[in-house]
Short mmCIF file of C-alpha atoms and ligand atoms in Angstrom, two decimals:
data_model
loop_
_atom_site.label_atom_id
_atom_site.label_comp_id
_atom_site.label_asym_id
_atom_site.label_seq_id
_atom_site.Cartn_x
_atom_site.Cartn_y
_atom_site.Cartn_z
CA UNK A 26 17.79 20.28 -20.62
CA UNK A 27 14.86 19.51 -18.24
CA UNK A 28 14.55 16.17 -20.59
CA UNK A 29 18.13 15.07 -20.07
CA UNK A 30 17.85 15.91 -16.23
CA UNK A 31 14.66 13.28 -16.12
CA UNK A 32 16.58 10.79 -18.17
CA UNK A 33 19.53 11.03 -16.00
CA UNK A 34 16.98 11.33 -12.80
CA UNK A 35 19.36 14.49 -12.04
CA UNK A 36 15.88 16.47 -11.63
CA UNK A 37 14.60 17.55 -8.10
CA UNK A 38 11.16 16.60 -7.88
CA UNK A 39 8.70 19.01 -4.83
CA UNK A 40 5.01 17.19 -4.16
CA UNK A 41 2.35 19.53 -2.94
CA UNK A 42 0.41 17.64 -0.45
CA UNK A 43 1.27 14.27 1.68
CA UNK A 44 -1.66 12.35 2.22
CA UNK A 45 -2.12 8.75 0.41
CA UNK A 46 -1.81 10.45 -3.25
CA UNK A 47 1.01 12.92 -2.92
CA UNK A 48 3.18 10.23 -0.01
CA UNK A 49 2.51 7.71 -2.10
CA UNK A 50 4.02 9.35 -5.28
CA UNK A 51 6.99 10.86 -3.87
CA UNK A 52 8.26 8.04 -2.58
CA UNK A 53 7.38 6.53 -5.86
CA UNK A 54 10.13 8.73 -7.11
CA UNK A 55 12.42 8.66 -4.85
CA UNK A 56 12.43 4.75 -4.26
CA UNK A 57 13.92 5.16 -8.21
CA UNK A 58 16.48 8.17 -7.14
CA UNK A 59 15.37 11.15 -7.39
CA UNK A 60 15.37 13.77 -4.81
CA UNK A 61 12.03 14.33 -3.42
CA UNK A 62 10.83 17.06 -1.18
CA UNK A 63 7.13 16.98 0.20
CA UNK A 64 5.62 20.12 0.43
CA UNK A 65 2.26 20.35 3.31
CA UNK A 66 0.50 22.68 5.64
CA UNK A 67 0.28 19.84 7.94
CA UNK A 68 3.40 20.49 10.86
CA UNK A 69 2.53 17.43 12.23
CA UNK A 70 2.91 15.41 8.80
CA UNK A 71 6.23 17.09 7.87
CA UNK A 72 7.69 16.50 10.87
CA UNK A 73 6.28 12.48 10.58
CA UNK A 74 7.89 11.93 6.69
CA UNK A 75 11.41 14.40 7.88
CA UNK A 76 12.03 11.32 10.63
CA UNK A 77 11.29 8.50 7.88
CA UNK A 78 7.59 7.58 9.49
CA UNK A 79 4.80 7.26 7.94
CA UNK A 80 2.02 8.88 8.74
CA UNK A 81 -0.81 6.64 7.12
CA UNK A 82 -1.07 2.85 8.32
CA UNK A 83 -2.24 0.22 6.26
CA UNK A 84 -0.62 1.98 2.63
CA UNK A 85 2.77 -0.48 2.79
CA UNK A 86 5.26 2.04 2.24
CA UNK A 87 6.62 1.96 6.04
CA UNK A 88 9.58 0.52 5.06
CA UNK A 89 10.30 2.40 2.07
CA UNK A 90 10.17 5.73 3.76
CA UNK A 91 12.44 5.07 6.01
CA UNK A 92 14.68 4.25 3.49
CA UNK A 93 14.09 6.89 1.20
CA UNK A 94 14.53 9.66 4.50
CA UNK A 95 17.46 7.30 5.63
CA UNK A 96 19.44 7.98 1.84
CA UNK A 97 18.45 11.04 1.82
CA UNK A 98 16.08 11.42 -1.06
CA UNK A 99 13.20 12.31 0.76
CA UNK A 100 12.36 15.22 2.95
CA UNK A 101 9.88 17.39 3.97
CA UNK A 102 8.93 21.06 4.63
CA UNK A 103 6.10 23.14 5.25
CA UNK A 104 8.00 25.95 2.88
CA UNK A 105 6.82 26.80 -0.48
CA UNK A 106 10.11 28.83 -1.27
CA UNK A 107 12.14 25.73 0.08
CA UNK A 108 10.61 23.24 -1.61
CA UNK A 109 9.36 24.62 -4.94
CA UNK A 110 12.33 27.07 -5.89
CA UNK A 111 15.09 24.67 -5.76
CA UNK A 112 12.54 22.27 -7.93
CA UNK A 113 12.51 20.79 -11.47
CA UNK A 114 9.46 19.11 -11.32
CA UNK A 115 6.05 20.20 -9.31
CA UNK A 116 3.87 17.53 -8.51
CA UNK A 117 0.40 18.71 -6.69
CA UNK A 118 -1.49 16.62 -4.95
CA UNK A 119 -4.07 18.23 -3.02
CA UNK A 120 -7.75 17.56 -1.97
CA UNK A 121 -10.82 18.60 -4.24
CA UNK A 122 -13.56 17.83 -2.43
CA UNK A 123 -17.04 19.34 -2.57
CA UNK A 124 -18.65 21.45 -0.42
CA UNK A 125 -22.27 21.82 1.41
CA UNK A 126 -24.09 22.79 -1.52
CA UNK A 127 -22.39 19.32 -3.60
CA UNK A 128 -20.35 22.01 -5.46
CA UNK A 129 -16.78 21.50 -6.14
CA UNK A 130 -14.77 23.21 -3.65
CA UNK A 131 -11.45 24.06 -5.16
CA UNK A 132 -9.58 25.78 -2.75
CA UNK A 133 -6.64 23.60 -1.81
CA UNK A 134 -5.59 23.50 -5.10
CA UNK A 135 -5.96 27.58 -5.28
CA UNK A 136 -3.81 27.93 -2.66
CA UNK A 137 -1.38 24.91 -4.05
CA UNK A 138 -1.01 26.70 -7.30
CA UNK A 139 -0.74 29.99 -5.72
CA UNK A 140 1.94 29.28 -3.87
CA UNK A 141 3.96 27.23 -6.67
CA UNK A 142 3.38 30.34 -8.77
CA UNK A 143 4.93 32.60 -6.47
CA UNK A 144 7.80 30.53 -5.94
CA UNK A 145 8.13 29.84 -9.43
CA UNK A 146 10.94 30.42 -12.19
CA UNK A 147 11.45 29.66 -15.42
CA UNK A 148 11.76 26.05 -17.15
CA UNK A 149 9.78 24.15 -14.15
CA UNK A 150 7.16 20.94 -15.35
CA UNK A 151 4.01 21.22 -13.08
CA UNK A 152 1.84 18.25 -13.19
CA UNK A 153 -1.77 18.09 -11.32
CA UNK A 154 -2.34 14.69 -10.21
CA UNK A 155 -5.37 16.05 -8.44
CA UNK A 156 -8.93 14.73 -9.65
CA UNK A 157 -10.78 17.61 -11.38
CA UNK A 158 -14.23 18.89 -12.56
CA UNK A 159 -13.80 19.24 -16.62
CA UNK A 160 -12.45 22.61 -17.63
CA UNK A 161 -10.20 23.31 -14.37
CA UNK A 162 -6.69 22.94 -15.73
CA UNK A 163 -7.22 25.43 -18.52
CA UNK A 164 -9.90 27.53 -16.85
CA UNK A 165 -8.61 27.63 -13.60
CA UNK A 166 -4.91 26.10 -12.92
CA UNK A 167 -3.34 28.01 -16.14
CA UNK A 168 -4.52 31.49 -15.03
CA UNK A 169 -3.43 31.26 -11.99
CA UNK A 170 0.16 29.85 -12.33
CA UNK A 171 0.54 31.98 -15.22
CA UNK A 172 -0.65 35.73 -13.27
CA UNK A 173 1.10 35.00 -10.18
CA UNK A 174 4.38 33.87 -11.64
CA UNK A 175 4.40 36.19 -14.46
CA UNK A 176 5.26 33.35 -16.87
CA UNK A 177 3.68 32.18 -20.11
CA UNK A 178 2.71 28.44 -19.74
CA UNK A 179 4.30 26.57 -22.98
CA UNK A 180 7.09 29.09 -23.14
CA UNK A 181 8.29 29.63 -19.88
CA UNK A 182 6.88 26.62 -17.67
CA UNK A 183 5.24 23.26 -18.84
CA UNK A 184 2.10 21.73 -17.79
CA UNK A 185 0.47 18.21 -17.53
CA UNK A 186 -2.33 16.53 -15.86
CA UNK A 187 -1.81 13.51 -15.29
CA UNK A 188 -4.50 12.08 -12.66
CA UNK A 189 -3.81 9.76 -9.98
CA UNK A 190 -5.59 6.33 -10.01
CA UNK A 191 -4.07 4.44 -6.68
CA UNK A 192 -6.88 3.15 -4.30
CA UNK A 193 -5.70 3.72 -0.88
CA UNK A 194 -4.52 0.47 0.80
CA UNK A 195 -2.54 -0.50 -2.17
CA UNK A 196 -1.34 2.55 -3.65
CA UNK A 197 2.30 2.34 -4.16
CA UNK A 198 1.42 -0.86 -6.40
CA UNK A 199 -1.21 0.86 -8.15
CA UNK A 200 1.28 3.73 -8.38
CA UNK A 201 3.98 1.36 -10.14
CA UNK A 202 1.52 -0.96 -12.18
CA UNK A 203 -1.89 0.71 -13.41
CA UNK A 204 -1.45 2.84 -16.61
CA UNK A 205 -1.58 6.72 -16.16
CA UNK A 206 -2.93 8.99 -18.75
CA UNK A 207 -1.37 12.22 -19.05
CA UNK A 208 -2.69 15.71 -20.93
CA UNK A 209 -0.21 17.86 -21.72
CA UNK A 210 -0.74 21.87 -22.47
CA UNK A 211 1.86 21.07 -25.39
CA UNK A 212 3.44 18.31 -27.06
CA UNK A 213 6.24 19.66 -24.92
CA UNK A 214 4.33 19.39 -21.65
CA UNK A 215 3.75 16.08 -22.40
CA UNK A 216 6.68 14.42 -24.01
CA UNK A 217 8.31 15.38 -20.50
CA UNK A 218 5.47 14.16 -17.97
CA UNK A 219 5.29 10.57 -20.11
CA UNK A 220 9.30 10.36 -19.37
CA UNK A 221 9.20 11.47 -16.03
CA UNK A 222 6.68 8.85 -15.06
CA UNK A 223 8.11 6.08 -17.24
CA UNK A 224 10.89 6.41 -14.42
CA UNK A 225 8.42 5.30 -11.92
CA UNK A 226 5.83 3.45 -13.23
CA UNK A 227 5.74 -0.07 -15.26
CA UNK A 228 2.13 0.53 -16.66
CA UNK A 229 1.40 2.10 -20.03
CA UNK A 230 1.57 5.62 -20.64
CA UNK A 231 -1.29 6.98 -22.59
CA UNK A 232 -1.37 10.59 -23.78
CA UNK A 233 -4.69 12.95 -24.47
CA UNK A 234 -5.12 16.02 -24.03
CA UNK A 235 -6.68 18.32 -20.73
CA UNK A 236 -10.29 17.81 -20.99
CA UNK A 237 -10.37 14.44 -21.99
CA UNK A 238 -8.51 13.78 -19.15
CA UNK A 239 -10.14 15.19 -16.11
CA UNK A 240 -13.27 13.55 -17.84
CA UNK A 241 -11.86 10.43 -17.68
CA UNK A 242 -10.73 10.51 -14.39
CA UNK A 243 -14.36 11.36 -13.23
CA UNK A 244 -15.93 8.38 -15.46
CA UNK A 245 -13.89 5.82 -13.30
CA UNK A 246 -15.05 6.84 -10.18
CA UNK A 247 -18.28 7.25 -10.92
CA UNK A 248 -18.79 3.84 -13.11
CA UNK A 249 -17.38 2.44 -10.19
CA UNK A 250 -19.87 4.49 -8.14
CA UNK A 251 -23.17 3.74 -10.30
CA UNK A 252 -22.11 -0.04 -10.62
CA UNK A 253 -22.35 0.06 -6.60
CA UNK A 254 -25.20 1.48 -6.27
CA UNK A 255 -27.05 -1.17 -8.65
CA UNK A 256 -25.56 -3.51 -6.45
CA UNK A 257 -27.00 -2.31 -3.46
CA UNK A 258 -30.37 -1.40 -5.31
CA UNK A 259 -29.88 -5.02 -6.32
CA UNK A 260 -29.76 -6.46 -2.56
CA UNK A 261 -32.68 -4.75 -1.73
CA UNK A 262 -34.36 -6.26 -4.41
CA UNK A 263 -32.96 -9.96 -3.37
CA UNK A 264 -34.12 -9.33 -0.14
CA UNK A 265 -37.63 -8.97 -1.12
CA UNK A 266 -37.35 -11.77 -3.33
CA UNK A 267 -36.28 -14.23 -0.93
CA UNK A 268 -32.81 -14.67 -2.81
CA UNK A 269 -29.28 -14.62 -1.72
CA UNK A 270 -27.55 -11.25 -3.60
CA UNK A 271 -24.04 -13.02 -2.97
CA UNK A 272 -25.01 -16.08 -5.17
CA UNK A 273 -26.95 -14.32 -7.58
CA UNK A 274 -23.82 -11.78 -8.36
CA UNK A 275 -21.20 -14.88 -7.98
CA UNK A 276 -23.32 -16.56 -11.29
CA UNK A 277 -24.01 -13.28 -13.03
CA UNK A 278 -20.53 -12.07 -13.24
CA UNK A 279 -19.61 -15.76 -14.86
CA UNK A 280 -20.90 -13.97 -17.71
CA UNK A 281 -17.97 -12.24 -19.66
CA UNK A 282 -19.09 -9.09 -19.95
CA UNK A 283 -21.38 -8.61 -16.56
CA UNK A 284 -19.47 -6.98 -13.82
CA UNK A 285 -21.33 -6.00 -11.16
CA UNK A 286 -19.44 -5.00 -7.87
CA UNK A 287 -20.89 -5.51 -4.28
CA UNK A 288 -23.70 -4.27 -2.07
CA UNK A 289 -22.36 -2.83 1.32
CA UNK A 290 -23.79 -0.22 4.15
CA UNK A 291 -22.77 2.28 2.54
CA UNK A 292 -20.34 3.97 -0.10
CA UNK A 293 -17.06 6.40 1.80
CA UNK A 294 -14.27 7.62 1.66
CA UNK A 295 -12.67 11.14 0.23
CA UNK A 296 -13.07 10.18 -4.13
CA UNK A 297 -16.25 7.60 -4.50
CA UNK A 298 -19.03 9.96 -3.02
CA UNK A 299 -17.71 13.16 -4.17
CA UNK A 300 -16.41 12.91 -7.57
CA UNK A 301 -19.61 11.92 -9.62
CA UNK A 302 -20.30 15.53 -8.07
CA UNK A 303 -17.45 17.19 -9.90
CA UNK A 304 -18.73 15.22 -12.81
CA UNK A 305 -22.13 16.43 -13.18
CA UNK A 306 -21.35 20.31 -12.15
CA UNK A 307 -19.81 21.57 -14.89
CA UNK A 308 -22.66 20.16 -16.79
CA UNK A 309 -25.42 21.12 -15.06
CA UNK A 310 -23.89 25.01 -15.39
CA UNK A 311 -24.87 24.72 -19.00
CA UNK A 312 -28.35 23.12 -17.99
CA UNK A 313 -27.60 19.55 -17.87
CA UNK A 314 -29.94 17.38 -15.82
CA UNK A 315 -28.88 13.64 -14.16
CA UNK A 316 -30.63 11.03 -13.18
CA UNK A 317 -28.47 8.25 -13.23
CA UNK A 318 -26.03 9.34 -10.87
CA UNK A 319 -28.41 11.23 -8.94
CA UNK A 320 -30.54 8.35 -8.43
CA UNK A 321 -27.48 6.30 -7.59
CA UNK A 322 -26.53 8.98 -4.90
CA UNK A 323 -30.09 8.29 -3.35
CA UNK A 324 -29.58 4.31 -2.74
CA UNK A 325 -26.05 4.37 -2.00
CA UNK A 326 -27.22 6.92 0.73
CA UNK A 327 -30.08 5.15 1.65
CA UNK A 328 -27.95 1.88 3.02
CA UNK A 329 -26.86 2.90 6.39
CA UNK A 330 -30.20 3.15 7.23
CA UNK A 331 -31.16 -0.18 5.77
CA UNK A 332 -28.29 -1.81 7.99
CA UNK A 333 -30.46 -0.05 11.48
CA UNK A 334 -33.35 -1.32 9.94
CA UNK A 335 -32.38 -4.66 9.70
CA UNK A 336 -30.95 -3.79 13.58
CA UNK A 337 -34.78 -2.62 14.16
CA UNK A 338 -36.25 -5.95 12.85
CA UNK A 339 -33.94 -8.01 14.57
CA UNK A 340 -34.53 -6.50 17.89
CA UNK A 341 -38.36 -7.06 17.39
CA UNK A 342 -37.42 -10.44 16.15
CA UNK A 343 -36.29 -10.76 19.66
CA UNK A 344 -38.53 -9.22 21.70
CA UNK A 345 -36.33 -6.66 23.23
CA UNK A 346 -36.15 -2.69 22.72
CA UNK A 347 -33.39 -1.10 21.11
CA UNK A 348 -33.38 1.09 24.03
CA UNK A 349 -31.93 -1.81 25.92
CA UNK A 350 -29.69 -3.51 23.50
CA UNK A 351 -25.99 -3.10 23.61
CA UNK A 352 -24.84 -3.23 20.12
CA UNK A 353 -21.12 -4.27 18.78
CA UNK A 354 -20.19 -2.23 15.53
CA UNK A 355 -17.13 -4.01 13.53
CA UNK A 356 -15.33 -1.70 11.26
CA UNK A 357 -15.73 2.35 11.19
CA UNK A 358 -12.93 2.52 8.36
CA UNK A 359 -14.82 3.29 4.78
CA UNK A 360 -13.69 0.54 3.79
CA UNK A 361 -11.60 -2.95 3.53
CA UNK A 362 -7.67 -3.16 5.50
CA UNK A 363 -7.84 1.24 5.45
CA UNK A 364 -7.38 2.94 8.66
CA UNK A 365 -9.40 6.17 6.94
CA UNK A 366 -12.80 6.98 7.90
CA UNK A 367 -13.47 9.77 5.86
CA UNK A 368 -17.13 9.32 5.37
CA UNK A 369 -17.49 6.03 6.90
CA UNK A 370 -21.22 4.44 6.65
CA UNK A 371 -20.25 3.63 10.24
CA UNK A 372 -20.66 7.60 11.20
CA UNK A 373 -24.84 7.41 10.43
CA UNK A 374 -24.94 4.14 11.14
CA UNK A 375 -24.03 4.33 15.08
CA UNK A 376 -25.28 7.96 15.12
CA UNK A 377 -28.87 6.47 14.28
CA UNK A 378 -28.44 3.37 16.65
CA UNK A 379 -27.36 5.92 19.57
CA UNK A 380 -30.99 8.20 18.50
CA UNK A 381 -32.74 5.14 19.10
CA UNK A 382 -31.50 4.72 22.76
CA UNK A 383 -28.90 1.34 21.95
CA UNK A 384 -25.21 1.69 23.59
CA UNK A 385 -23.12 1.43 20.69
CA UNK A 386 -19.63 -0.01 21.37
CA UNK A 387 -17.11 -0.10 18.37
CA UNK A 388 -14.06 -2.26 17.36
CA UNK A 389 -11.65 -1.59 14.17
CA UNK A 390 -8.16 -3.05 14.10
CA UNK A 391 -6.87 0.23 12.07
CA UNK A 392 -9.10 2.89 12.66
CA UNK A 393 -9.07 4.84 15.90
CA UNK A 394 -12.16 6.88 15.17
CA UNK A 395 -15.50 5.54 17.08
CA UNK A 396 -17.88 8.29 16.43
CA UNK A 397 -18.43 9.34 19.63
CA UNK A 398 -18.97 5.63 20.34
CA UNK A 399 -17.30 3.74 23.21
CA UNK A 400 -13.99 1.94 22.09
CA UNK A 401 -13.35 -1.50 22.76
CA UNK A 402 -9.57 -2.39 22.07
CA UNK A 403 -10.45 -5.84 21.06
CA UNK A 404 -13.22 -7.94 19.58
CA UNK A 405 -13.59 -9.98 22.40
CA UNK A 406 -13.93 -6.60 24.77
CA UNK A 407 -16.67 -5.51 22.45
CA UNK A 408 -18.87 -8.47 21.93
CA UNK A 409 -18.62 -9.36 26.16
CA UNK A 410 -22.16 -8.55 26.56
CA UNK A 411 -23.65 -7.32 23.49
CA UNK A 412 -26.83 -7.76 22.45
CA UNK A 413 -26.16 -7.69 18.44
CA UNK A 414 -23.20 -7.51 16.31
CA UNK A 415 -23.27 -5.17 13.25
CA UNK A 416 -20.63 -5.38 10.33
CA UNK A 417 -20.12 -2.35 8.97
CA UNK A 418 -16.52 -2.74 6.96
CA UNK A 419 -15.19 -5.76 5.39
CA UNK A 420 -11.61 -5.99 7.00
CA UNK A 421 -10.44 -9.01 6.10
CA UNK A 422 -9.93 -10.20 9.74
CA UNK A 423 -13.87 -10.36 10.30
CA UNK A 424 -14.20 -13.11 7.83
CA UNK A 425 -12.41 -15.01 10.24
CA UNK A 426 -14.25 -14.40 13.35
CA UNK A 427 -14.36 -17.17 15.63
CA UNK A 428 -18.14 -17.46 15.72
CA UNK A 429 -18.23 -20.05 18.68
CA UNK A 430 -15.91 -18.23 21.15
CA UNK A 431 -18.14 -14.69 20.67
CA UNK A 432 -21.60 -16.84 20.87
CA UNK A 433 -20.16 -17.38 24.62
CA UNK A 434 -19.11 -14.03 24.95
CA UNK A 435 -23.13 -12.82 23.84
CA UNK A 436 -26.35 -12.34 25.22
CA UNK A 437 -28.66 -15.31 24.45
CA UNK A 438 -30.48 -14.65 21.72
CA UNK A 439 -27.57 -12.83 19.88
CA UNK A 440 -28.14 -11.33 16.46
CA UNK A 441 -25.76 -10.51 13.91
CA UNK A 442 -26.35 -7.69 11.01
CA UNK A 443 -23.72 -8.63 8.55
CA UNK A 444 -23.45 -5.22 6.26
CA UNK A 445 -20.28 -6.68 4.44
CA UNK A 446 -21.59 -10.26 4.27
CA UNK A 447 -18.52 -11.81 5.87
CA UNK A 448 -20.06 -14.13 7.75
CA UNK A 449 -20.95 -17.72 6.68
CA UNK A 450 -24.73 -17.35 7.22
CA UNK A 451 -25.59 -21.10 7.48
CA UNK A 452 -22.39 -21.72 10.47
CA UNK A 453 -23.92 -18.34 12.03
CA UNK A 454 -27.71 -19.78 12.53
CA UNK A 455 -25.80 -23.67 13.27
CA UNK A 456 -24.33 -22.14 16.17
CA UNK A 457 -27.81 -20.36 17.46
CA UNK A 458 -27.16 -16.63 16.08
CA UNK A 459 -29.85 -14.69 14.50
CA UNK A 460 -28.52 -13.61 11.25
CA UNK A 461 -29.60 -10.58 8.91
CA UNK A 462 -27.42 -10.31 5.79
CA UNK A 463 -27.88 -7.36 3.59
CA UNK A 464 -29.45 -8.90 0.35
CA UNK A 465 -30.41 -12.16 2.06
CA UNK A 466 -32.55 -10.44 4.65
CA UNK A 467 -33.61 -12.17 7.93
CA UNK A 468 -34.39 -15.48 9.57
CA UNK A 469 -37.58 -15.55 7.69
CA UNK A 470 -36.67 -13.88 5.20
N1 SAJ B 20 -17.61 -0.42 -2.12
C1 SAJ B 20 -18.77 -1.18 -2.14
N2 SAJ B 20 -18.89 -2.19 -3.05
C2 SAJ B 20 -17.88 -2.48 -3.93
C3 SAJ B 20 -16.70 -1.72 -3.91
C4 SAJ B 20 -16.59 -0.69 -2.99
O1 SAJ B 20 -19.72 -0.94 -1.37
O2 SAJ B 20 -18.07 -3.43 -4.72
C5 SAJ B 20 -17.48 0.70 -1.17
C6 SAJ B 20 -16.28 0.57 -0.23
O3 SAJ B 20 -16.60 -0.21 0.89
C7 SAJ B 20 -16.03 2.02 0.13
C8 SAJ B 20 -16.38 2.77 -1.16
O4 SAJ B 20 -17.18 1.88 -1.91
O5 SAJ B 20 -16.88 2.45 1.16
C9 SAJ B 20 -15.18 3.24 -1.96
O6 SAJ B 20 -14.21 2.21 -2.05
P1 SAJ B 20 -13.39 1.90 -3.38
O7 SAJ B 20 -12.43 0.81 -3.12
O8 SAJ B 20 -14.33 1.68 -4.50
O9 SAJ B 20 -12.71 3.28 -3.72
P2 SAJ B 20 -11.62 4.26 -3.05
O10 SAJ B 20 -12.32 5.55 -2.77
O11 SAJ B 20 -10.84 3.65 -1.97
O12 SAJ B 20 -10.65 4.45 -4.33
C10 SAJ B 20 -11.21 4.84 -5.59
C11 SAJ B 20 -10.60 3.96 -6.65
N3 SAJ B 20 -11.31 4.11 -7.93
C12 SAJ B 20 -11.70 3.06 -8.65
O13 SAJ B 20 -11.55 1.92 -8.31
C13 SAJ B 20 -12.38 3.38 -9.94
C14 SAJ B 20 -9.13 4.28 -6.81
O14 SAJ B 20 -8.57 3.58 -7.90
C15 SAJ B 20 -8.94 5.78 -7.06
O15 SAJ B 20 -7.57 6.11 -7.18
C16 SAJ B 20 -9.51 6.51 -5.85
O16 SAJ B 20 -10.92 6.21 -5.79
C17 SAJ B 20 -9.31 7.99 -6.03
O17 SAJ B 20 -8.49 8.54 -5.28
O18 SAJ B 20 -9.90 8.58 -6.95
#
């Protein structure tokens, strides 16, 4: 029944949760027909995706909203009972982050399946796209949809998980074209949740079971995680060795099987920092003890502080206190073309320039947050003046700066901390800036 529905994309799909993950997939589904309702707390949000806008910039699904909202096929509601009950298919998408004590802290998606559960009936698929410490969906998510509903998952409701794996910025594509992995509680469970995303996705389908899956999840973040922080360990390194990291990496990763990913001023945003964190917990319950990834945590944490260091050198390099220096940051996003700056390198970054008495003014073409900062609305308005310019995120625009028009705009003797290594180092000193590049290190360096 459910199966044919799918097939015939006659089933009403409900996502819990609208930020890049849950947005992303429900218009996913509805872009190939099916009814979509998005389920958040948010008012603001739900009122944003009802009028066909979109409430995250930068994610390329503008247009396709408006669509979807214009056909019909997507709404919106902050209603449980309105969006789940008149459901086929649950999809919940809600944050798991950690909390002060690097714990996992999982009580969106208590509330999420709470509230499924007590809208639920029988013959509903729920899938958790979620990412997930080891041992949640049957420890934790089955319990809970199963007491609340009064309903026996595998009889009367199926269950997948079925993680997401879109990198905000270019998530709908990653939605359509990476392969998904889905664990089913039953063969049932799963036959279902590979159909209903065949609908939507071109990448493979590949099918495992629970645990395997929330493990896997984890191990791609935090690969991607560990790689980074060898990267940045490596910079260091290149720095005291008098040798550009950028070159070095370029020739290493000719090798077929060397991939190593790039140093930066820091690791953000809401998956990279915290999920090598939901990794290790479970683990270190029964006793476990890490060092790689808790040696990883310490240098990836350790580079926004590098970047004011290399601010600290410079302004000695140029005889003037940091008390007096006005200093340009480029980029408070976490990352690359993102208007998010959940956990932003910029945040300690100008909080420790400010501590050391520089005015910190701040310029990002999608980001509106300036941590506490002054805002300049162009980069023009915040290099008039400065003193140094810091790169903190690589947005594609900054490896374009006009390098000649802002060495007018500066202060003489005009230093620039590239964190991202956008800048073309050699055109930089040519025009008469002092240049620091993280793993190139300074003018004598
Ligand atoms: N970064 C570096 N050097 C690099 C790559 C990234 O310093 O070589 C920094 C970025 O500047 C940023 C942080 O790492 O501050 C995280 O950026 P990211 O692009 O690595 O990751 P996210 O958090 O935007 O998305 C990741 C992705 N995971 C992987 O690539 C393995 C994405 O596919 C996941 O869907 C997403 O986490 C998630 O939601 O789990």
């Amino acid at each position: 029944m459910l199966l044919r529905k799918i097939r015939d994309r006659a089933a009403k799909i409900a996502v819990v949760g609208l930020g890049h993950v849950g947005l992303t997939t429900a218009v996913a589904f509805a872009r190939v027909g099916f009814m979509v309702i998005g389920i958040d707390v948010d008012e603001e949000i739900v009122i944003s995706v009802s009028t066909g806008k979109n409430h995250l910039s930068n994610s390329g699904i503008d247009e396709l909203i408006r669509a979807t909202v214009g056909k019909g096929l997507l709404k919106a509601t902050l209603s449980y009972s309105d969006g789940v009950r008149c459901s086929d298919v649950v999809i919940i998408c809600v944050p798991t982050p950690i909390n002060h004590k690097n714990k996992p802290d999982l009580s969106y998606l208590g509330d999420a399946c709470r509230n499924v559960a007590l809208n639920m009936d029988k013959g509903k698929l729920i899938i958790v796209e979620s990412t997930v410490p080891s041992g949640t969906i049957k420890g934790f998510v089955v319990p809970l949809l199963e007491k609340l509903s009064n309903l026996k998952c595998g009889l009367d409701f199926y269950l997948s998980y079925c993680p997401e794996r879109m990198a905000p910025g270019e998530a709908l594509k990653e939605f359509i074209e990476n392969t998904r992995i889905v664990g089913g509680y039953d063969e049932q469970s799963t036959q279902l949740t590979a159909e209903f995303f065949k609908a939507a996705v071109k990448g493979s389908i590949l099918i495992t079971d629970f645990a395997t899956a929330e493990v896997a999840k984890l191990a791609e973040n935090t690969f991607r995680y560990v790689n980074i922080a060898f990267a940045n360990e490596f910079a260091l390194i290149c720095e005291c060795l008098g040798v550009d990291v950028k070159e070095v990496i370029k020739l290493a990763n000719t090798h077929p099987r060397v991939n190593i990913h790039f140093p930066g001023s820091g690791v953000g945003g809401s998956c990279l920092p915290k999920d090598p964190y939901l990794l290790i917990h479970p683990a270190r319950v029964k006793g476990f003890k890490s060092f790689i990834i808790e040696a990883s945590r310490k240098v990836n944490e350790s580079m926004p502080l590098h970047v004011v260091n290399m601010v600290v050198k410079g302004s000695h390099e140029v005889g003037k206190s940091i008390k007096r220096t006005r200093i340009a940051v480029l980029g408070t996003a976490y990352k690359a073309d993102v208007d998010d700056s959940k956990f932003s390198p910029a945040e300690s970054i100008i909080s420790e320039l400010k501590r050391l008495g520089a005015s910190v003014v701040t310029y990002d073409p999608y980001c509106r947050e300036s941590f506490g900062a002054e805002k300049a609305e162009s980069i023009r308005d915040a290099i008039k003046g400065a003193d140094f310019i810091v790169i903190v995120t690589d947005h594609t625009i900054f490896r374009s700066l006009n390098l000649s028009e802002l060495r007018v705009l500066m202060k003489n003797k005009s230093v620039i901390v590239d964190g991202r290594r956008v800048i073309d180092s050699k055109e930089a000193k040519s025009l008469g800036f002092i240049y620091y590049g993280l793993g190139l290190g300074g003018e004598s360096g």
